[in-house]
Amino acid sequence: DIVLTQSPATLSLSPGEGATLSCRASQNIYSYLVWYQQKGGQAPRLLIYDASNRATGIPARFSGSGSGTDFTLTISRLEPEDFAVYYCQQRYSWPITFGQGTRLEIK
Amino acid sequence: EVQLVESGGGLIQPGGSLRLSCAASGFTVSSYYMTWVRQAPGKGLEWVSVIEDGGTTHYGDSVRGRFTISRDNSDNMLFLQMNSLRAEDTAVYYCTRGRGRTSSYDSWGQGILVTVSS
């Protein structure tokens, strides 16, 4: 199974700052990497698919990059509603796997 | 509007069986990859099972041989039959739709809690 390792586990930042979240795959997954946002008590929301494509309705401050084994989710200027848990997921091979998540908290 | 509504969860004893249902509206389940994803209390996301548009199914290692995914095209519903339940199956189970014919999940149900405990 492909293992996804997210870092850091927790990121403490202030509104207005930029955030960089990382996801590393245990093997080459090309660009088959997806990012989700999950707020407390809610279902996850699709943010980015295929490494760099924003999903419908996702603000432009969210961007994804990377290919192969190293991927990054960047939030350019944090809004109060961006503080949440972020998960990466690979769709390159079965079984689908998720990273353990990065918690983005208000500093 | 795309909508997914899960039902069938609850408290079940270890070794028991439970069947989750997911009612879909706003699209046709047989045209998409339909997937179950679960989340244990306070934990991360775990992929459980998928049924592709063509009917092929895949399962996660922890549920293979115990869980069965299926769909009813006429009622536009997705199911998860869960047998030989264990305490570690306790989780919120989400019904999800893959974007296009992929495993990028663009629509999620609200989730249904399954608790396995004596």
Coordinates of N, CA and C in Angstrom, one line a residue:
Chain A
D1 N 0.8 -1.2 0.0 CA 0.0 0.0 0.0 C 0.9 1.2 0.0
I2 N 0.4 2.3 -0.6 CA 1.1 3.6 -0.7 C 0.9 4.3 0.6
V3 N 2.0 4.7 1.3 CA 1.9 5.5 2.5 C 2.1 7.0 2.2
L4 N 1.2 7.8 2.7 CA 1.3 9.2 2.6 C 1.7 9.8 3.9
T5 N 2.7 10.6 4.0 CA 3.1 11.2 5.2 C 3.0 12.7 5.1
Q6 N 2.2 13.3 6.0 CA 1.9 14.7 6.0 C 2.8 15.4 7.0
S7 N 3.2 16.6 6.7 CA 3.9 17.4 7.7 C 3.6 18.9 7.5
P8 N 3.7 19.7 8.6 CA 3.8 19.2 10.0 C 2.5 18.6 10.4
A9 N 2.5 18.0 11.6 CA 1.2 17.5 12.2 C 0.3 18.6 12.5
T10 N 0.9 19.6 13.1 CA 0.1 20.8 13.5 C 0.9 22.1 13.0
L11 N 0.1 23.0 12.5 CA 0.7 24.3 12.1 C -0.1 25.4 12.7
S12 N 0.6 26.3 13.4 CA 0.0 27.4 14.1 C 0.4 28.7 13.5
L13 N -0.6 29.3 12.9 CA -0.4 30.6 12.2 C -1.5 31.6 12.5
S14 N -1.3 32.8 12.0 CA -2.3 33.9 12.3 C -3.0 34.2 11.0
P15 N -4.3 34.6 11.1 CA -5.0 35.1 9.9 C -4.1 36.1 9.1
G16 N -4.1 36.0 7.8 CA -3.3 36.9 6.9 C -2.0 36.3 6.5
E17 N -1.5 35.3 7.3 CA -0.2 34.7 7.0 C -0.4 33.6 5.9
G18 N 0.7 33.2 5.3 CA 0.6 32.1 4.3 C 0.9 30.8 5.0
A19 N 0.3 29.7 4.4 CA 0.5 28.4 5.0 C 1.1 27.4 3.9
T20 N 2.0 26.6 4.3 CA 2.5 25.5 3.4 C 2.4 24.2 4.1
L21 N 1.7 23.3 3.5 CA 1.4 22.0 4.0 C 2.0 21.0 3.0
S22 N 2.7 19.9 3.6 CA 3.4 19.0 2.7 C 2.8 17.6 2.8
C23 N 3.0 16.8 1.8 CA 2.5 15.5 1.7 C 3.5 14.7 0.9
R24 N 4.1 13.6 1.5 CA 5.1 12.8 0.8 C 4.6 11.4 0.6
A25 N 4.7 10.9 -0.6 CA 4.2 9.5 -0.9 C 5.4 8.6 -0.9
S26 N 5.1 7.3 -0.5 CA 6.1 6.3 -0.4 C 6.6 5.8 -1.7
Q27 N 5.9 6.1 -2.8 CA 6.4 5.7 -4.1 C 5.8 6.8 -5.1
N28 N 6.3 6.7 -6.3 CA 5.8 7.6 -7.3 C 4.3 7.5 -7.6
I29 N 3.6 8.6 -7.4 CA 2.1 8.6 -7.7 C 1.8 9.6 -8.8
Y30 N 2.9 10.0 -9.5 CA 2.7 11.0 -10.6 C 1.9 12.2 -10.1
S31 N 0.8 12.5 -10.7 CA 0.0 13.7 -10.2 C -1.3 13.3 -9.6
Y32 N -1.4 12.0 -9.2 CA -2.7 11.5 -8.6 C -2.8 11.8 -7.1
L33 N -2.8 13.0 -6.8 CA -2.8 13.5 -5.4 C -4.0 14.4 -5.2
V34 N -4.7 14.2 -4.1 CA -5.9 15.0 -3.9 C -5.8 15.6 -2.5
W35 N -6.3 16.8 -2.3 CA -6.4 17.5 -1.0 C -7.8 17.8 -0.6
Y36 N -8.0 17.6 0.7 CA -9.3 17.8 1.3 C -9.2 18.7 2.6
Q37 N -10.2 19.5 2.9 CA -10.3 20.2 4.1 C -11.5 19.7 4.9
Q38 N -11.2 19.5 6.3 CA -12.3 19.1 7.1 C -12.4 20.0 8.4
K39 N -13.6 20.5 8.6 CA -13.8 21.3 9.8 C -14.5 20.4 10.8
G40 N -14.5 20.8 12.0 CA -15.0 20.0 13.1 C -16.5 19.6 12.9
G41 N -16.8 18.3 13.0 CA -18.1 17.8 12.9 C -18.7 17.8 11.5
Q42 N -17.9 18.1 10.5 CA -18.3 18.2 9.1 C -17.6 17.1 8.3
A43 N -18.3 16.8 7.1 CA -17.6 16.0 6.2 C -16.5 16.7 5.5
P44 N -15.5 16.0 5.0 CA -14.4 16.6 4.3 C -15.0 17.3 3.0
R45 N -14.2 18.3 2.5 CA -14.5 19.0 1.3 C -13.3 18.9 0.3
L46 N -13.6 18.6 -0.9 CA -12.6 18.5 -1.9 C -12.0 19.9 -2.2
L47 N -10.7 20.0 -2.1 CA -10.0 21.3 -2.4 C -9.3 21.3 -3.8
I48 N -8.4 20.3 -3.9 CA -7.5 20.2 -5.0 C -7.5 18.7 -5.5
Y49 N -7.6 18.5 -6.8 CA -7.5 17.2 -7.4 C -6.4 17.2 -8.4
D50 N -5.8 16.0 -8.6 CA -4.7 15.8 -9.5 C -3.6 16.9 -9.3
A51 N -3.3 17.0 -8.0 CA -2.1 17.8 -7.5 C -2.3 19.3 -7.6
S52 N -2.9 19.8 -8.6 CA -2.9 21.2 -8.8 C -4.2 21.9 -9.3
N53 N -5.2 21.1 -9.4 CA -6.5 21.6 -10.0 C -7.5 21.9 -8.9
R54 N -7.8 23.2 -8.8 CA -8.8 23.6 -7.8 C -10.2 23.0 -8.1
A55 N -10.9 22.5 -7.1 CA -12.2 22.0 -7.3 C -13.2 23.2 -7.4
T56 N -14.4 22.9 -7.9 CA -15.4 23.9 -8.1 C -15.7 24.7 -6.8
G57 N -15.6 26.0 -6.9 CA -15.9 26.9 -5.8 C -14.8 27.1 -4.8
I58 N -13.7 26.5 -5.0 CA -12.6 26.7 -4.1 C -11.8 28.0 -4.4
P59 N -11.6 28.9 -3.4 CA -11.0 30.2 -3.6 C -9.6 30.1 -4.2
A60 N -9.2 31.1 -4.9 CA -7.9 31.1 -5.5 C -6.7 31.1 -4.6
R61 N -7.0 31.4 -3.3 CA -5.8 31.5 -2.3 C -5.3 30.0 -2.0
F62 N -6.1 29.0 -2.4 CA -5.7 27.6 -2.3 C -5.0 27.2 -3.6
S63 N -3.8 26.7 -3.4 CA -3.1 26.1 -4.6 C -2.3 24.9 -4.3
G64 N -2.2 24.0 -5.2 CA -1.5 22.7 -5.0 C -0.4 22.6 -6.0
S65 N 0.7 21.9 -5.6 CA 1.8 21.7 -6.5 C 2.5 20.4 -6.2
G66 N 3.4 20.0 -7.1 CA 4.1 18.8 -6.9 C 3.8 17.7 -7.9
S67 N 4.6 16.7 -7.9 CA 4.4 15.5 -8.7 C 5.4 14.4 -8.2
G68 N 5.2 13.2 -8.6 CA 6.1 12.1 -8.1 C 5.8 11.7 -6.7
T69 N 6.6 12.2 -5.8 CA 6.5 11.8 -4.4 C 6.3 13.0 -3.4
D70 N 6.5 14.2 -3.9 CA 6.4 15.3 -3.0 C 5.4 16.4 -3.5
F71 N 4.5 16.7 -2.6 CA 3.4 17.6 -2.9 C 3.2 18.6 -1.8
T72 N 2.6 19.8 -2.3 CA 2.4 20.9 -1.4 C 1.1 21.5 -1.6
L73 N 0.4 21.8 -0.5 CA -0.8 22.7 -0.5 C -0.4 24.0 0.1
T74 N -0.7 25.1 -0.6 CA -0.3 26.4 -0.2 C -1.6 27.2 0.0
I75 N -1.7 27.9 1.1 CA -2.8 28.9 1.3 C -2.2 30.2 1.4
S76 N -2.5 31.1 0.5 CA -1.7 32.3 0.3 C -1.9 33.3 1.5
R77 N -3.1 33.6 1.9 CA -3.4 34.5 3.0 C -4.5 33.9 3.8
L78 N -4.2 33.4 5.0 CA -5.2 32.7 5.7 C -6.4 33.5 6.2
E79 N -7.6 33.0 5.9 CA -8.8 33.6 6.4 C -9.3 32.8 7.6
P80 N -10.1 33.4 8.5 CA -10.5 32.7 9.7 C -11.1 31.3 9.4
E81 N -11.8 31.2 8.3 CA -12.5 29.9 8.0 C -11.6 28.9 7.5
D82 N -10.3 29.2 7.3 CA -9.3 28.2 6.8 C -8.7 27.3 7.8
F83 N -9.0 27.6 9.1 CA -8.4 26.9 10.2 C -9.2 25.6 10.3
A84 N -8.5 24.5 10.1 CA -9.2 23.2 9.9 C -8.1 22.1 9.8
V85 N -8.6 20.9 9.5 CA -7.6 19.8 9.3 C -7.6 19.5 7.8
Y86 N -6.4 19.3 7.3 CA -6.2 19.1 5.9 C -5.6 17.7 5.6
Y87 N -6.2 16.9 4.7 CA -5.8 15.6 4.4 C -5.4 15.5 2.9
C88 N -4.3 14.8 2.6 CA -4.0 14.4 1.3 C -4.4 13.0 1.0
Q89 N -4.6 12.6 -0.2 CA -5.1 11.3 -0.6 C -4.5 10.9 -2.0
Q90 N -4.1 9.7 -2.1 CA -3.6 9.3 -3.4 C -4.7 8.4 -4.1
R91 N -4.8 8.6 -5.4 CA -5.7 7.9 -6.2 C -5.0 7.1 -7.3
Y92 N -3.7 6.9 -7.1 CA -2.9 6.2 -8.2 C -3.2 4.7 -8.2
S93 N -3.3 4.1 -7.0 CA -3.5 2.7 -7.0 C -4.4 2.3 -5.8
W94 N -5.0 1.1 -5.9 CA -5.8 0.5 -4.8 C -4.8 -0.2 -3.9
P95 N -5.1 -0.1 -2.6 CA -6.2 0.6 -2.0 C -5.9 2.1 -1.9
I96 N -6.9 2.9 -2.1 CA -6.8 4.4 -1.9 C -6.3 4.6 -0.5
T97 N -5.4 5.5 -0.3 CA -4.9 5.8 1.0 C -4.9 7.4 1.3
F98 N -5.0 7.7 2.6 CA -5.0 9.1 3.0 C -3.8 9.3 3.9
G99 N -3.3 10.6 3.9 CA -2.3 11.0 4.9 C -3.0 11.1 6.3
Q100 N -2.2 11.3 7.3 CA -2.7 11.3 8.6 C -3.3 12.7 9.0
G101 N -3.1 13.7 8.1 CA -3.7 15.0 8.4 C -2.8 16.0 9.0
T102 N -3.0 17.3 8.6 CA -2.3 18.4 9.2 C -3.4 19.3 9.8
R103 N -3.2 19.6 11.1 CA -4.2 20.5 11.8 C -3.6 21.9 11.7
L104 N -4.4 22.8 11.1 CA -4.0 24.2 10.9 C -4.8 25.0 12.0
E105 N -4.1 25.5 13.0 CA -4.7 26.1 14.1 C -4.3 27.6 14.2
I106 N -5.2 28.4 14.9 CA -4.9 29.8 15.0 C -3.9 30.0 16.1
K107 N -2.9 30.8 15.8 CA -1.8 31.1 16.7 C -2.3 32.2 17.7
Chain B
E1 N -29.3 19.5 -7.7 CA -28.3 19.5 -6.6 C -27.9 18.1 -6.2
V2 N -26.6 17.8 -6.1 CA -26.2 16.5 -5.7 C -26.3 16.4 -4.2
Q3 N -26.9 15.2 -3.7 CA -27.1 15.0 -2.3 C -26.9 13.5 -2.0
L4 N -26.3 13.2 -0.9 CA -26.0 11.9 -0.4 C -26.5 11.8 1.0
V5 N -27.3 10.9 1.3 CA -27.9 10.7 2.7 C -27.7 9.3 3.2
E6 N -26.9 9.1 4.2 CA -26.6 7.8 4.8 C -27.7 7.5 5.8
S7 N -27.9 6.2 6.0 CA -28.8 5.7 7.1 C -28.3 4.2 7.4
G8 N -28.9 3.8 8.5 CA -28.6 2.4 8.9 C -27.6 2.2 10.0
G9 N -27.0 3.3 10.5 CA -26.0 3.1 11.5 C -26.6 2.8 12.9
G10 N -25.7 2.7 13.9 CA -26.2 2.5 15.3 C -25.2 1.7 16.1
L11 N -25.7 1.2 17.2 CA -24.9 0.4 18.1 C -25.1 -1.1 17.8
I12 N -24.0 -1.8 17.7 CA -24.1 -3.2 17.3 C -23.0 -4.0 18.1
Q13 N -23.3 -5.2 18.5 CA -22.4 -6.0 19.3 C -21.3 -6.5 18.4
P14 N -20.1 -6.8 19.0 CA -19.0 -7.4 18.2 C -19.5 -8.7 17.6
G15 N -19.1 -9.0 16.4 CA -19.5 -10.2 15.7 C -20.8 -10.0 14.9
G16 N -21.5 -8.9 15.1 CA -22.8 -8.7 14.5 C -22.7 -8.1 13.1
S17 N -23.8 -7.9 12.5 CA -23.9 -7.4 11.1 C -24.7 -6.1 11.0
L18 N -24.4 -5.3 10.1 CA -25.2 -4.0 9.9 C -25.1 -3.7 8.4
R19 N -26.2 -3.1 7.9 CA -26.2 -2.7 6.5 C -26.4 -1.2 6.4
L20 N -25.4 -0.5 5.8 CA -25.6 0.9 5.6 C -26.2 1.2 4.3
S21 N -27.0 2.2 4.2 CA -27.6 2.7 2.9 C -27.2 4.1 2.7
C22 N -27.1 4.5 1.4 CA -26.9 5.8 1.0 C -27.8 6.2 -0.2
A23 N -28.7 7.1 0.1 CA -29.6 7.5 -1.0 C -29.0 8.7 -1.7
A24 N -28.9 8.6 -3.0 CA -28.3 9.6 -3.9 C -29.4 10.3 -4.7
S25 N -29.2 11.6 -4.9 CA -30.1 12.4 -5.7 C -29.3 13.4 -6.5
G26 N -29.8 13.8 -7.6 CA -29.1 14.8 -8.4 C -28.1 14.2 -9.4
F27 N -27.9 12.9 -9.4 CA -27.0 12.3 -10.3 C -27.3 10.8 -10.3
T28 N -26.7 10.0 -11.2 CA -26.9 8.6 -11.2 C -25.8 7.8 -10.7
V29 N -25.9 7.0 -9.7 CA -24.8 6.3 -9.0 C -24.1 5.4 -9.9
S30 N -24.8 4.8 -10.9 CA -24.1 3.8 -11.8 C -23.2 4.5 -12.7
S31 N -23.1 5.8 -12.8 CA -22.2 6.5 -13.7 C -21.0 7.0 -13.0
Y32 N -20.8 6.7 -11.7 CA -19.7 7.3 -10.9 C -19.0 6.2 -10.1
Y33 N -17.8 6.5 -9.7 CA -17.2 5.7 -8.6 C -17.8 6.1 -7.3
M34 N -18.5 5.1 -6.7 CA -19.1 5.4 -5.4 C -18.3 4.7 -4.3
T35 N -18.1 5.4 -3.2 CA -17.1 4.9 -2.3 C -17.6 5.1 -0.8
W36 N -17.2 4.3 0.0 CA -17.4 4.5 1.5 C -16.0 4.8 2.1
V37 N -16.0 5.9 2.9 CA -14.8 6.3 3.7 C -15.3 6.4 5.1
R38 N -14.4 6.0 6.0 CA -14.8 6.0 7.4 C -13.8 6.8 8.2
Q39 N -14.2 7.2 9.4 CA -13.4 8.0 10.3 C -13.6 7.6 11.7
A40 N -12.7 6.9 12.4 CA -12.9 6.6 13.8 C -12.8 7.9 14.6
P41 N -13.5 7.8 15.8 CA -13.5 9.0 16.6 C -12.2 9.6 16.9
G42 N -12.0 10.9 16.6 CA -10.8 11.6 16.8 C -9.6 11.2 15.9
K43 N -9.9 10.4 14.9 CA -8.8 9.9 14.0 C -9.0 10.5 12.6
G44 N -8.1 10.0 11.7 CA -8.1 10.5 10.3 C -9.1 9.6 9.5
L45 N -9.0 9.9 8.2 CA -9.9 9.3 7.2 C -9.3 7.9 6.7
E46 N -10.2 7.0 6.6 CA -9.8 5.6 6.1 C -10.7 5.2 5.0
W47 N -10.1 4.9 3.8 CA -10.9 4.4 2.7 C -11.3 3.0 2.9
V48 N -12.6 2.7 2.6 CA -13.2 1.4 2.9 C -13.4 0.6 1.7
S49 N -14.1 1.1 0.7 CA -14.5 0.3 -0.4 C -15.0 1.2 -1.5
V50 N -14.9 0.7 -2.8 CA -15.4 1.4 -3.9 C -16.2 0.5 -4.8
I51 N -17.2 1.0 -5.5 CA -17.8 0.3 -6.6 C -17.7 1.2 -7.8
E52 N -17.0 0.7 -8.8 CA -16.8 1.5 -10.0 C -18.0 1.6 -10.9
D53 N -18.0 2.5 -11.8 CA -19.2 2.6 -12.7 C -19.6 1.3 -13.4
G54 N -18.5 0.6 -13.8 CA -18.7 -0.7 -14.4 C -19.1 -1.9 -13.5
G55 N -19.1 -1.6 -12.2 CA -19.5 -2.6 -11.2 C -18.3 -3.3 -10.5
T56 N -17.1 -3.1 -11.0 CA -15.9 -3.6 -10.3 C -15.8 -3.1 -8.9
T57 N -15.5 -3.9 -7.9 CA -15.4 -3.5 -6.5 C -13.9 -3.7 -6.0
H58 N -13.6 -2.8 -5.0 CA -12.3 -2.9 -4.4 C -12.5 -2.7 -2.9
Y59 N -11.7 -3.3 -2.0 CA -11.8 -3.1 -0.6 C -10.5 -2.8 0.1
G60 N -10.6 -2.1 1.2 CA -9.4 -1.9 2.0 C -9.0 -3.2 2.7
D61 N -7.8 -3.3 3.1 CA -7.2 -4.5 3.7 C -8.0 -4.9 5.0
S62 N -8.4 -3.9 5.8 CA -9.0 -4.1 7.1 C -10.4 -4.7 7.0
V63 N -11.1 -4.5 5.8 CA -12.5 -4.9 5.7 C -12.7 -6.0 4.7
R64 N -11.7 -6.3 3.9 CA -11.8 -7.3 2.8 C -12.3 -8.6 3.4
G65 N -13.3 -9.2 2.8 CA -13.8 -10.5 3.3 C -14.9 -10.4 4.3
R66 N -15.1 -9.2 4.9 CA -16.2 -8.9 5.9 C -17.2 -8.0 5.4
F67 N -16.8 -7.0 4.6 CA -17.7 -6.0 4.1 C -18.0 -6.2 2.6
T68 N -19.2 -5.9 2.2 CA -19.6 -6.0 0.7 C -20.3 -4.7 0.3
I69 N -19.7 -4.1 -0.7 CA -20.3 -2.9 -1.3 C -21.2 -3.3 -2.5
S70 N -22.4 -2.6 -2.6 CA -23.3 -2.9 -3.7 C -24.1 -1.6 -4.0
R71 N -24.8 -1.7 -5.1 CA -25.7 -0.5 -5.4 C -27.0 -1.0 -6.1
D72 N -28.0 -0.2 -6.0 CA -29.3 -0.5 -6.7 C -29.5 0.6 -7.7
N73 N -29.3 0.3 -8.9 CA -29.4 1.3 -10.0 C -30.9 1.9 -10.1
S74 N -31.8 1.0 -9.9 CA -33.2 1.5 -10.0 C -33.6 2.5 -8.9
D75 N -33.1 2.2 -7.7 CA -33.4 3.1 -6.6 C -32.3 4.2 -6.4
N76 N -31.3 4.1 -7.2 CA -30.2 5.1 -7.1 C -29.6 5.1 -5.7
M77 N -29.2 3.9 -5.2 CA -28.7 3.8 -3.8 C -27.4 3.0 -3.8
L78 N -26.7 3.3 -2.8 CA -25.4 2.6 -2.5 C -25.5 1.9 -1.1
F79 N -24.9 0.7 -1.0 CA -25.0 0.0 0.3 C -23.6 -0.5 0.7
L80 N -23.6 -0.7 2.0 CA -22.4 -1.4 2.6 C -22.9 -2.4 3.6
Q81 N -22.7 -3.7 3.2 CA -23.1 -4.8 4.2 C -21.8 -5.1 5.0
M82 N -22.0 -4.9 6.3 CA -20.8 -5.1 7.2 C -21.1 -6.3 8.1
N83 N -20.3 -7.3 8.0 CA -20.4 -8.6 8.8 C -19.2 -8.7 9.7
S84 N -19.3 -9.6 10.7 CA -18.3 -9.9 11.6 C -17.6 -8.6 12.2
L85 N -18.5 -7.7 12.6 CA -18.0 -6.4 13.1 C -17.1 -6.5 14.3
R86 N -16.2 -5.6 14.3 CA -15.2 -5.5 15.4 C -15.2 -4.1 16.1
A87 N -14.7 -4.0 17.2 CA -14.6 -2.7 17.9 C -13.9 -1.7 17.1
E88 N -12.9 -2.1 16.3 CA -12.1 -1.2 15.5 C -12.9 -0.7 14.3
D89 N -14.1 -1.2 14.0 CA -14.9 -0.8 12.9 C -15.7 0.4 13.4
T90 N -15.7 0.8 14.7 CA -16.4 1.9 15.2 C -15.9 3.2 14.5
A91 N -16.8 3.9 13.8 CA -16.4 5.1 13.1 C -17.7 5.8 12.5
V92 N -17.5 7.0 12.0 CA -18.5 7.6 11.2 C -18.2 7.2 9.7
Y93 N -19.2 6.7 9.1 CA -19.1 6.2 7.7 C -19.7 7.2 6.7
Y94 N -18.9 7.6 5.8 CA -19.3 8.6 4.8 C -19.5 7.9 3.4
C95 N -20.6 8.2 2.8 CA -20.8 7.8 1.4 C -20.3 9.0 0.5
T96 N -19.5 8.6 -0.5 CA -18.9 9.7 -1.3 C -19.0 9.3 -2.8
R97 N -19.0 10.4 -3.6 CA -19.0 10.2 -5.0 C -17.7 10.7 -5.6
G98 N -17.1 9.9 -6.5 CA -15.9 10.3 -7.2 C -16.2 11.3 -8.3
R99 N -15.3 12.2 -8.4 CA -15.4 13.2 -9.5 C -15.1 12.5 -10.8
G100 N -16.1 12.7 -11.7 CA -15.9 12.0 -13.0 C -15.9 10.5 -12.7
R101 N -15.0 9.8 -13.4 CA -14.8 8.4 -13.1 C -13.4 8.2 -12.4
T102 N -13.3 9.0 -11.3 CA -12.0 9.0 -10.5 C -12.3 8.8 -9.1
S103 N -11.3 8.7 -8.3 CA -11.4 8.6 -6.9 C -11.0 9.9 -6.2
S104 N -11.4 11.0 -6.8 CA -11.4 12.3 -6.1 C -12.8 12.6 -5.7
Y105 N -13.0 12.7 -4.4 CA -14.4 12.7 -3.9 C -15.0 14.1 -3.7
D106 N -15.8 14.4 -4.7 CA -16.3 15.8 -4.7 C -17.7 16.0 -4.0
S107 N -18.3 14.9 -3.6 CA -19.5 15.0 -2.9 C -19.5 14.0 -1.7
W108 N -19.9 14.4 -0.6 CA -19.9 13.6 0.6 C -21.3 13.7 1.3
G109 N -21.7 12.5 1.9 CA -22.9 12.6 2.8 C -22.5 13.2 4.1
Q110 N -23.5 13.3 5.0 CA -23.2 13.9 6.3 C -22.5 12.9 7.3
G111 N -22.5 11.7 6.9 CA -21.9 10.6 7.7 C -22.9 10.0 8.7
I112 N -22.6 8.7 9.0 CA -23.5 7.9 9.9 C -22.6 7.2 10.8
L113 N -22.9 7.2 12.1 CA -22.1 6.6 13.2 C -22.4 5.2 13.3
V114 N -21.4 4.3 13.3 CA -21.5 2.9 13.7 C -20.7 2.7 14.9
T115 N -21.3 2.2 15.9 CA -20.6 1.9 17.2 C -20.6 0.4 17.4
V116 N -19.5 -0.3 17.5 CA -19.4 -1.7 17.8 C -18.9 -1.9 19.2
S117 N -19.8 -2.3 20.1 CA -19.5 -2.5 21.5 C -20.5 -3.4 22.2
S118 N -20.0 -4.1 23.2 CA -20.9 -5.0 23.9 C -21.5 -4.2 25.1

